[in-house]
Amino acid sequence: MKPILRRSLLLGAALLGAAVPVIAAPSVTAPSLDTHRIARARFGNDAPWYENRIPFFESADPKLDAVYYYRWSLFRAHQRDLGADGYISTEFLDDVSWQLEPYASLNDATGFHLGEGRWLRDRRFADDYIDFMYRRGNDRHFTDYMADSVYARFLVDGDRAAATRHLAAMRRLYDAWNDHFDSSKGLYWVEPLLDATEYTISSIDASGGKDGFRGGDSFRPSINAYMYANARAIARLSTMVGDHEGAEDFSARAQAIKVRVQRDLWSPALGHFIDRYKVDNTFVTYWAPTRGRELVGYLPWTFDLADDDDRLAGAWTHLLDRDGLGGAAGMRTVEPSYPYYMRQYRYERGAPECQWNGPIWPFQTTQVLTGMANLLDHYRQSKVTRGDYMRLLRQYAALHYQGDRLDIEEDYHPETGKPIVGLARSHHYFHSGYADLILTGLVGIRPRADDVLEVNPLLPDAGDPQALRWFRMQDVPYHGHSVAVTWDVDGRRYGGRPGLTIEIDRKRVAHRATLGRMIVPITWLATPPIERPIDRAIQLVRGQFPKASASSGTDPEKLHDGIDGRIWFFPELANGWSSAPSRDAQWYQVDFGTDVDVSRAELAFFDDRQEFAVPKSLRFEAWDGRRWTALRARGGDPIANGITHARWPRVSVRKIRVSFAQPLAKRTRLVELKLY
């Protein structure tokens, strides 16, 4: 039975009351989490950014909770303000040589960024990012599934106009990939490096085992699953605007890929989806299959491409096999039986570089956990259990810990769980997801396009070692409402009836005594307009206006860092302009190059309780072309590792200067100065 058909039947049975024992809950106000207290505890002085934006979560597993909030701090850190171009999400906190200049964007991680960002109550970040990527940001540097991510965002926020406004660009981008389409096979091919997965079986074997960074062009489950998902999304979005011809075209494209992947990329011998070679050279032959199992073989389930077929579902046994893809600390990208498993080919400045011949990658771990959640939610199978899902989710959460410190990195050793790539860029790496796994998997909110809220927590029953006794997720934006889901095995945690409860807009609307699927009606409400204040101080291109100068610490790159649109307070990577330790007042100044109207400032100061401390006081001055004049600023009391706000009557200025009185023997690090 096809997954979509099965879900339709489930919905019908649920609404008839035959499949899901749901009890209507009294429409009363439900107890809620103290979000202010949680935000302060998790984010310190930066709590205001999160308090009215993120869904709040707690569970009986404190490590799952800690990683959940860390991942929102990661999301926050990777929001880069481009000024008039809005916000984008970055993959690396700081610049890398292969990013799209001058924005620092990369398209390979977009699916993860939008998968997380769709759950924010502040819709600006995802909205700006989608606009940017379809206007100029998606240069096809890597493969991606962006159209599918835009549709997935629509399933949460219900904004049809936002979802469909880039349909023409989606189609153009889709057709651009014809340069990687083999019409004789009906499949897409890609070099593994451009699939963001260098040193795979196909690229290593295509080099005769000597390398694998480049080369190895192959028909891969990944690019074909992405193109299937994008075609399906474009078809659905086309239907929404009444373009039935376009919908039929892209539906047919998606179906053709689905048939070819299951026919030609399935290996009966390996019981797994595999690559076939596009390249033909001394070492490998065109259309020959690769010789081992890789984690990429699960992507057909990530996008519901795989049929509900027990034969195909057998592939999941390899993930649970400790001698297969199931490493002691996480999911191996290649099985240990591969001759070049974990051979380190590439180094940078003596440190191991990225490879996909065995290490754990949070990138693909996220995709596989998404596929497993799909398998458990709407496939008939007996190969994996909810206990397996929770075990692997906890295993993934553990990778975020470096001792007691939270820091997700690029890749890990599958036996020890220790990071492999020891480069500065790897800290707090945003090429994976986690909040979305908690929301759609553990909590089980399954976003839909109809007037329905579906919840199916992927928790095992009590008695299973992976069970959770309680959780609560609240302030979840869904179809214009605020949704909460609570599980309380005995009713003691939240003082209500034992079981699973759904709330909409703070009112209990449904309850069941056991874990399982619940489906309740929900209306669609219009989404509120997005506020878009523009930071006038952003410098994207070094040397162009706006320009920064300072009393000390005049390295041009550091001056740029103070107005580059990036804010984070992680100590592992320095960010911002830093003053000299001096008893004299220090200053940082922005020259707009023209007259600009401004009335407020936001300043982010870093404080490590050692070398850097927040200033004792601030003074704002404006240059009108002839002289400096003090601004009558309100607020401006400096806070550490958060946002200091200051306001003054609107003025037209060419330059603004901020002067600092520093604590004795301390330096000031201005992470970012924003001016509006």
XYZ file of C-alpha atoms in Angstrom:
676
model
C 0.000 0.000 0.000
C 1.347 3.431 -0.910
C 2.212 5.679 2.084
C -0.109 8.490 0.943
C -3.025 6.091 0.438
C -2.424 4.520 3.828
C -2.431 7.925 5.507
C -5.735 8.749 3.814
C -7.262 5.540 5.135
C -5.898 6.269 8.597
C -7.486 9.707 8.516
C -10.834 8.275 7.488
C -10.730 5.640 10.206
C -9.654 8.177 12.808
C -12.413 10.613 11.991
C -14.909 7.772 12.246
C -13.529 6.880 15.647
C -12.626 3.337 14.579
C -8.839 3.416 14.712
C -7.836 5.983 17.291
C -9.366 5.972 20.785
C -9.494 9.741 21.258
C -11.541 11.278 24.025
C -12.720 14.835 23.616
C -11.000 16.879 26.292
C -12.803 19.609 28.182
C -12.088 22.979 26.562
C -10.223 24.437 29.496
C -6.980 26.339 29.777
C -4.087 23.924 30.162
C -1.059 24.353 32.433
C 1.952 25.669 30.553
C 5.708 25.764 30.895
C 7.323 28.837 32.415
C 8.936 29.916 29.169
C 10.528 33.030 30.650
C 12.299 30.987 33.301
C 13.395 28.345 30.791
C 14.667 30.932 28.329
C 16.718 32.666 31.019
C 18.139 29.375 32.239
C 19.039 28.151 28.746
C 20.094 31.361 27.006
C 21.032 33.817 29.732
C 20.965 37.453 28.649
C 20.110 36.447 25.095
C 16.794 34.964 26.267
C 14.601 37.685 24.685
C 15.542 36.489 21.188
C 14.086 33.049 21.910
C 11.222 33.712 24.271
C 8.619 34.707 21.675
C 10.040 32.712 18.799
C 10.779 29.057 19.562
C 8.540 26.178 20.648
C 9.392 25.203 24.228
C 10.052 21.596 25.204
C 10.816 19.517 28.252
C 10.994 15.782 28.802
C 12.103 13.140 31.259
C 15.473 13.031 29.457
C 17.514 16.139 30.373
C 20.100 15.496 27.642
C 17.479 15.528 24.905
C 16.224 18.804 26.359
C 19.683 20.380 26.589
C 20.491 19.517 22.983
C 17.090 20.817 21.873
C 17.821 24.273 23.293
C 21.431 24.191 22.143
C 20.183 23.567 18.609
C 18.045 26.686 18.772
C 21.099 28.651 19.891
C 22.880 27.147 16.879
C 20.057 28.290 14.609
C 20.235 31.775 16.105
C 24.028 31.927 15.647
C 23.766 31.007 11.981
C 21.323 33.772 11.069
C 23.269 36.245 8.981
C 21.698 39.642 8.450
C 22.322 40.864 4.899
C 20.657 44.226 5.484
C 18.268 45.008 2.637
C 18.546 41.395 1.431
C 17.164 40.066 4.715
C 18.365 37.074 6.697
C 19.945 33.864 5.506
C 21.141 30.770 7.360
C 24.798 29.863 7.088
C 26.389 26.432 7.217
C 29.649 27.538 8.833
C 29.791 30.268 11.448
C 32.690 32.005 9.751
C 33.819 32.253 6.146
C 34.983 29.291 4.060
C 36.568 29.485 0.635
C 33.773 27.677 -1.240
C 30.848 29.811 -0.031
C 28.871 32.113 -2.324
C 30.355 35.581 -1.945
C 29.769 38.021 -0.444
C 26.897 36.371 1.419
C 28.572 33.300 2.971
C 25.674 31.141 1.748
C 25.811 27.484 0.674
C 22.841 25.669 -0.794
C 23.559 22.120 0.405
C 22.325 22.713 3.958
C 19.219 24.710 3.006
C 16.865 21.785 3.612
C 18.017 21.461 7.210
C 17.842 25.210 7.795
C 14.263 25.450 6.546
C 13.295 22.239 8.321
C 14.247 23.845 11.620
C 13.190 27.405 10.822
C 9.638 26.494 9.779
C 8.853 25.909 13.481
C 9.648 29.477 14.555
C 6.775 31.799 15.373
C 8.829 34.572 13.766
C 8.467 33.679 10.096
C 10.949 36.255 8.829
C 14.042 34.056 8.929
C 12.685 31.290 6.710
C 10.831 33.749 4.483
C 13.864 35.963 3.838
C 16.045 32.928 3.268
C 13.714 31.415 0.672
C 13.490 34.750 -1.145
C 17.260 35.089 -1.184
C 17.933 31.560 -2.367
C 15.505 31.806 -5.272
C 16.625 35.315 -6.236
C 20.360 34.732 -6.248
C 21.587 32.339 -3.576
C 21.097 28.900 -5.124
C 24.005 28.559 -7.529
C 23.692 24.735 -7.673
C 27.072 24.467 -6.027
C 25.659 21.332 -4.404
C 22.566 19.178 -4.736
C 19.577 20.181 -2.609
C 15.885 19.614 -2.009
C 14.841 23.200 -1.564
C 11.448 23.115 -3.318
C 10.460 20.223 -1.065
C 11.562 22.271 1.961
C 9.458 25.244 0.863
C 6.405 22.993 0.600
C 7.225 21.442 4.004
C 7.302 24.928 5.465
C 3.872 25.627 3.964
C 2.523 22.520 5.727
C 3.383 24.227 9.029
C 2.543 27.894 8.470
C -0.122 27.552 5.769
C 1.020 30.655 3.880
C 0.034 29.796 0.302
C 1.294 33.043 -1.199
C 4.743 32.606 0.330
C 4.904 28.975 -0.781
C 3.953 29.622 -4.393
C 5.552 32.966 -5.206
C 8.772 31.352 -6.418
C 7.201 28.635 -8.565
C 8.745 29.970 -11.781
C 12.207 29.993 -10.184
C 11.656 26.486 -8.816
C 10.873 25.203 -12.315
C 13.861 26.952 -13.867
C 16.163 25.591 -11.198
C 14.736 22.096 -11.613
C 15.255 22.175 -15.380
C 18.815 23.460 -14.931
C 19.632 20.031 -13.488
C 19.046 18.523 -16.930
C 22.809 18.844 -17.334
C 23.010 16.007 -14.776
C 20.239 13.879 -16.291
C 20.917 10.755 -18.354
C 17.847 10.346 -20.532
C 18.839 6.791 -21.481
C 18.529 5.762 -17.812
C 15.924 8.260 -16.673
C 18.055 9.114 -13.641
C 20.174 11.983 -12.340
C 23.876 11.647 -11.650
C 26.339 13.709 -9.651
C 29.931 13.772 -8.513
C 29.894 12.846 -4.799
C 31.792 16.021 -3.893
C 28.964 18.092 -5.392
C 26.549 15.949 -3.388
C 28.436 17.286 -0.318
C 29.764 13.753 0.301
C 33.373 13.436 -0.838
C 35.269 10.149 -0.489
C 32.352 7.807 -0.982
C 32.630 4.286 -2.402
C 31.997 5.563 -5.917
C 34.633 8.301 -5.825
C 37.286 6.216 -4.049
C 36.827 3.190 -6.293
C 36.774 5.368 -9.418
C 40.308 6.428 -8.447
C 41.462 2.858 -7.938
C 41.553 3.436 -4.179
C 44.156 6.192 -4.464
C 41.935 9.194 -3.751
C 38.264 10.122 -3.952
C 37.950 13.836 -3.306
C 36.901 14.472 -6.916
C 35.464 12.157 -9.517
C 33.214 9.141 -9.150
C 30.231 10.562 -11.047
C 27.322 8.272 -10.180
C 23.584 7.793 -10.293
C 22.950 8.154 -6.561
C 19.917 7.590 -4.325
C 20.499 11.094 -2.918
C 20.228 13.319 -5.980
C 17.391 11.221 -7.359
C 15.477 11.347 -4.067
C 16.007 15.117 -3.978
C 14.793 15.566 -7.555
C 11.813 13.320 -6.850
C 10.909 15.378 -3.783
C 11.381 18.677 -5.615
C 9.232 17.516 -8.553
C 6.506 16.331 -6.184
C 6.581 19.668 -4.328
C 6.437 21.690 -7.553
C 3.471 19.578 -8.676
C 1.614 20.247 -5.422
C 2.401 23.949 -5.473
C 1.296 24.125 -9.114
C -2.024 22.599 -8.139
C -2.428 25.271 -5.476
C -2.260 28.039 -8.108
C -4.507 26.201 -10.561
C -1.750 25.213 -12.996
C -2.984 21.687 -13.660
C -0.783 21.198 -16.732
C 2.324 22.044 -14.713
C 1.136 19.804 -11.892
C 0.670 16.875 -14.269
C 4.096 17.456 -15.816
C 5.969 17.439 -12.508
C 3.886 14.614 -11.054
C 4.887 12.522 -14.052
C 8.546 13.458 -13.563
C 8.395 12.451 -9.909
C 6.709 9.146 -10.709
C 9.270 8.336 -13.403
C 12.142 8.888 -10.963
C 10.406 6.776 -8.338
C 10.030 3.858 -10.751
C 13.634 4.083 -11.983
C 15.167 4.385 -8.503
C 13.323 1.335 -7.205
C 14.049 -0.644 -10.324
C 17.650 0.330 -11.036
C 19.214 1.595 -7.803
C 17.975 -1.277 -5.663
C 20.565 -4.043 -5.250
C 18.925 -7.437 -4.575
C 22.361 -8.835 -3.703
C 22.979 -6.183 -1.012
C 19.337 -5.619 -0.068
C 19.984 -1.889 -0.233
C 19.729 1.151 -2.491
C 23.140 1.795 -4.066
C 24.976 3.980 -6.595
C 25.578 3.059 -10.215
C 28.511 4.552 -12.061
C 28.130 7.297 -14.632
C 31.886 7.422 -15.095
C 33.631 4.788 -17.202
C 37.380 4.453 -16.722
C 40.176 1.980 -15.962
C 38.749 1.157 -12.546
C 34.965 1.279 -12.895
C 32.386 0.704 -15.612
C 29.388 2.798 -16.642
C 26.149 1.561 -15.028
C 27.955 -0.986 -12.847
C 26.709 -0.934 -9.219
C 28.947 0.093 -6.349
C 30.173 -2.760 -4.210
C 28.971 -1.878 -0.720
C 26.219 -0.443 1.410
C 26.228 3.235 2.342
C 23.981 5.316 4.570
C 22.833 7.267 1.518
C 20.739 4.217 0.624
C 18.070 5.273 3.140
C 17.204 8.567 1.456
C 14.316 7.056 -0.548
C 12.466 6.794 2.786
C 13.454 10.310 3.842
C 11.297 11.621 1.002
C 8.688 8.828 0.886
C 9.975 7.649 -2.486
C 10.232 3.992 -1.406
C 7.131 1.840 -1.736
C 5.605 0.198 1.312
C 7.316 -3.096 0.499
C 8.689 -5.503 3.088
C 11.488 -6.481 0.721
C 12.727 -2.875 0.568
C 12.196 -2.317 4.303
C 14.682 -5.123 4.918
C 17.423 -2.568 4.211
C 16.836 -1.122 7.672
C 18.248 -4.218 9.336
C 21.702 -3.088 8.147
C 21.358 0.095 10.205
C 20.757 -1.925 13.365
C 23.678 -4.273 12.677
C 26.774 -3.410 14.738
C 28.884 -5.024 12.030
C 27.006 -3.087 9.375
C 26.000 0.579 9.330
C 25.211 0.720 13.059
C 28.401 1.892 14.751
C 28.825 1.872 18.502
C 28.560 5.671 18.663
C 26.473 6.434 15.595
C 25.579 5.626 12.027
C 28.481 4.675 9.797
C 28.368 6.160 6.312
C 29.951 2.970 4.896
C 30.088 -0.560 6.285
C 33.379 -1.804 7.784
C 33.587 -4.529 5.133
C 34.487 -1.907 2.532
C 38.269 -2.236 1.867
C 38.871 1.514 2.236
C 36.677 1.935 5.306
C 37.974 4.801 7.505
C 41.192 5.172 5.500
C 42.183 8.815 5.925
C 43.187 10.331 2.608
C 42.909 14.049 3.133
C 44.459 16.455 5.639
C 44.580 20.209 6.093
C 47.416 21.683 8.134
C 47.978 18.236 9.614
C 44.364 17.753 10.727
C 42.090 15.106 9.156
C 39.663 16.524 6.592
C 36.131 15.495 5.657
C 35.460 12.025 4.268
C 32.404 9.784 3.860
C 34.048 6.372 3.948
C 32.839 5.406 7.399
C 32.617 8.407 9.757
C 29.381 9.502 11.417
C 27.908 12.614 9.810
C 25.140 14.539 11.589
C 24.101 15.630 8.077
C 23.104 12.146 6.964
C 22.157 10.984 10.468
C 19.387 13.609 10.379
C 18.190 12.422 6.992
C 18.153 8.787 8.066
C 16.284 9.533 11.301
C 13.719 11.436 9.225
C 13.397 8.405 6.963
C 13.031 6.095 9.955
C 10.323 8.338 11.401
C 8.462 8.091 8.096
C 8.883 4.317 8.137
C 7.459 4.063 11.650
C 4.664 6.541 11.055
C 3.055 5.386 7.820
C 4.655 2.200 6.495
C 3.689 -1.375 7.357
C 6.934 -2.999 8.455
C 8.453 -4.992 11.286
C 12.151 -4.237 10.796
C 12.550 -1.279 13.166
C 10.731 -0.283 16.325
C 10.033 2.936 18.146
C 12.620 1.836 20.670
C 15.172 1.709 17.825
C 14.244 5.239 16.803
C 14.632 6.609 20.314
C 17.925 4.775 20.836
C 19.363 6.275 17.647
C 17.946 9.718 18.472
C 19.646 9.605 21.872
C 22.832 8.360 20.233
C 22.709 11.346 17.902
C 22.035 13.731 20.797
C 25.121 12.379 22.583
C 27.326 13.451 19.657
C 26.576 17.075 20.522
C 28.475 16.733 23.800
C 32.220 17.351 23.988
C 32.565 16.424 27.635
C 30.153 18.779 29.381
C 30.244 21.282 26.527
C 27.712 21.304 23.667
C 29.295 21.702 20.246
C 28.111 19.840 17.127
C 30.952 19.289 14.667
C 31.321 18.004 11.122
C 31.960 14.283 11.538
C 32.779 11.695 14.196
C 34.468 8.344 14.686
C 31.774 5.650 14.662
C 33.338 3.690 17.528
C 34.296 6.483 19.912
C 31.934 9.300 18.980
C 34.866 11.726 19.040
C 35.131 14.477 16.394
C 37.445 13.719 13.476
C 37.892 17.005 11.622
C 39.922 19.150 13.973
C 39.582 22.462 12.164
C 38.252 25.699 13.654
C 35.473 25.888 11.063
C 33.931 22.657 12.401
C 32.663 24.124 15.675
C 28.884 24.577 15.891
C 28.398 23.305 12.348
C 24.893 23.776 10.898
C 24.520 21.035 8.291
C 22.017 18.880 10.135
C 18.741 19.106 12.018
C 17.496 18.240 15.476
C 14.512 20.378 16.555
C 12.571 19.061 13.561
C 13.334 15.479 14.635
C 11.983 16.196 18.116
C 8.861 17.917 16.788
C 7.960 15.480 14.011
C 9.444 12.311 15.482
C 9.509 12.144 19.268
C 6.512 14.477 19.743
C 5.046 13.269 16.464
C 3.484 16.378 14.913
C 3.019 15.325 11.282
C 2.357 18.484 9.226
C -0.409 18.215 6.636
C -2.071 20.278 3.906
C -5.657 19.709 5.035
C -7.735 20.973 7.971
C -6.236 18.463 10.356
C -3.663 18.286 13.137
C -2.098 14.824 13.295
C 0.037 13.729 16.236
C 1.780 10.365 16.516
C 4.658 10.341 19.040
C 7.330 7.811 18.148
C 7.823 6.673 21.726
C 7.897 3.019 22.777
C 5.498 1.848 25.450
C 6.394 1.908 29.151
C 8.795 -0.879 30.030
C 10.968 -0.357 26.971
C 14.396 0.993 28.042
C 13.959 3.856 25.553
C 10.560 4.951 26.895
C 9.901 8.462 28.206
C 7.586 8.967 31.156
C 6.647 12.481 30.162
C 7.191 15.357 27.777
C 5.565 18.641 26.874
C 5.986 20.652 23.666
C 4.212 23.996 23.538
C 3.990 27.214 21.532
C 4.219 25.310 18.266
C 2.966 27.406 15.333
C 0.671 25.343 13.128
C -1.817 26.589 10.547
C -1.968 29.947 12.302
C -2.623 28.484 15.761
C -0.486 27.691 18.793
C -0.338 23.960 19.478
C 0.866 21.994 22.487
C 1.302 18.245 22.950
C 1.731 16.606 26.355
C 2.528 13.016 27.296
C 2.287 12.065 30.951
C 2.395 8.355 31.677
C 0.700 8.572 35.078
C -0.605 12.147 35.240
C 1.766 13.168 38.018
C 4.050 15.491 36.057
C 1.385 17.843 34.732
C -1.426 17.197 37.184
C -3.955 15.934 34.694
C -5.227 12.677 33.292
C -2.581 10.102 32.362
C -1.920 9.883 28.649
C -1.522 12.041 25.569
C -3.170 15.447 25.293
C -3.439 17.964 22.456
C -4.051 21.663 23.007
C -4.899 24.304 20.445
C -4.546 27.937 21.492
C -4.127 26.888 25.143
C -7.354 24.857 25.198
C -7.375 21.085 25.609
C -9.105 19.601 22.570
C -8.268 15.878 22.614
C -6.922 13.189 24.905
C -6.153 9.497 24.830
C -4.932 7.283 27.642
C -2.193 5.568 25.638
C 0.490 6.483 23.150
C -0.685 6.468 19.564
C -1.986 8.512 16.700
C -4.456 11.334 17.286
C -6.136 13.339 14.545
C -8.172 16.454 15.315
C -9.727 19.137 13.100
C -8.047 22.520 12.954
C -9.002 25.589 10.957
C -6.544 27.592 8.879
C -5.913 31.113 10.106
C -4.210 33.835 8.135
C -0.560 34.334 9.008
C 0.340 37.734 10.456
C 2.480 40.084 8.340
C 6.233 39.837 8.784
C 8.068 42.822 10.240
C 11.318 43.576 8.437
C 13.388 46.344 10.056
C 16.556 46.914 8.007
C 19.975 47.207 9.626
C 21.701 50.135 7.892
C 25.167 49.271 9.207
C 25.689 45.960 7.340
C 28.910 45.682 5.368
C 28.830 42.741 2.954
C 31.754 43.720 0.728
C 34.919 44.674 2.544
C 36.101 48.145 1.640
C 32.651 49.359 0.624
C 30.256 51.495 2.634
C 29.238 51.261 5.380
C 32.794 51.313 6.727
C 34.009 50.803 10.285
C 36.878 52.415 12.142
C 37.977 52.251 15.772
C 40.276 53.684 18.412
C 42.271 50.426 18.561
C 42.146 46.944 17.140
C 42.213 48.377 13.629
C 42.755 45.164 11.682
C 40.371 45.582 8.692
C 38.964 42.075 9.064
C 38.108 42.613 12.730
C 36.535 45.965 11.975
C 34.411 44.260 9.333
C 33.395 41.564 11.838
C 31.638 44.193 13.936
C 29.169 45.001 11.131
C 29.044 41.750 9.146
C 25.528 40.766 10.235
C 26.614 37.784 12.350
C 25.960 37.331 16.067
C 27.099 34.458 18.202
C 28.561 34.128 21.660
C 30.256 30.723 21.389
C 33.782 31.005 22.827
C 35.298 28.460 20.403
C 35.240 30.942 17.506
C 36.047 34.612 18.050
C 33.525 36.961 16.474
C 33.532 40.724 16.301
C 35.823 43.688 16.841
C 38.049 43.725 19.938
C 39.546 46.756 21.613
C 42.875 47.101 23.323
C 42.976 46.977 27.154
C 43.185 50.661 28.022
C 42.058 53.089 30.686
C 41.244 55.528 27.925
C 37.786 55.451 26.410
C 37.589 53.302 23.302
C 35.280 53.834 20.350
C 33.881 52.084 17.318
C 32.493 54.079 14.441
C 30.382 53.441 11.328
C 30.603 55.664 8.245
C 27.542 55.202 5.994
C 29.074 57.155 3.114
C 25.837 59.119 2.776
C 23.172 60.598 5.015
C 21.064 57.917 6.714
C 18.099 58.242 9.085
C 18.552 56.215 12.269
C 16.821 56.143 15.633
C 18.063 53.105 17.475
C 20.963 50.707 17.957
C 21.418 47.104 18.959
C 24.815 46.095 20.311
C 26.050 42.607 21.112
C 28.962 42.343 23.572
C 30.897 39.176 24.350
C 31.955 38.479 27.944
C 34.099 35.448 28.811
C 34.641 36.469 32.463
C 38.350 36.487 31.749
C 39.802 38.727 29.062
C 36.621 40.365 27.792
C 33.992 42.245 29.764
C 31.094 44.488 28.829
C 31.761 48.229 28.982
C 30.757 50.144 32.088
C 28.872 52.697 29.994
C 28.153 53.752 26.419
C 28.010 57.128 24.687
C 26.471 57.628 21.218
C 27.498 60.484 18.930
C 26.401 61.464 15.422
C 28.433 63.197 12.698
C 26.330 65.450 10.535
C 29.131 66.388 8.133
C 30.532 69.180 10.294
C 30.724 68.022 13.892
C 30.027 65.276 16.411
C 26.876 65.700 18.455
C 25.877 63.572 21.433
C 22.652 61.656 20.928
C 20.083 61.728 23.712
C 19.975 57.941 23.941
C 17.626 56.022 26.204
C 18.605 52.565 27.367
C 22.067 51.466 26.404
C 22.983 49.832 29.704
C 25.452 47.208 28.430
C 24.634 43.534 28.981
C 26.887 40.531 28.425
C 26.229 37.923 25.725
C 22.904 39.404 24.752
C 21.504 42.462 22.999
C 21.890 45.960 24.396
C 19.215 48.331 23.082
C 19.471 52.100 22.782
C 17.032 54.610 21.260
C 17.105 58.322 20.417
C 14.995 60.775 18.406
C 15.391 60.004 14.687
C 18.319 61.888 13.141
C 19.931 62.074 9.723
C 23.630 61.256 10.060
C 26.637 60.293 7.990
C 28.563 58.624 10.819
C 27.760 57.196 14.229
C 30.292 56.604 16.976
C 29.883 54.520 20.118
C 32.347 55.248 22.951
C 33.056 52.725 25.711
C 34.283 53.113 29.258
C 36.048 49.796 29.921
C 36.539 47.948 33.207
C 40.115 48.014 34.458
C 42.471 45.579 32.635
C 39.651 44.282 30.433
C 38.985 44.466 26.724
C 35.724 45.029 24.879
C 34.560 42.653 22.168
C 31.770 44.149 20.116
C 30.234 41.166 18.371
C 27.906 43.321 16.277
C 26.617 46.861 16.013
C 23.234 47.236 14.301
C 21.737 50.597 13.446
C 18.110 51.178 12.410
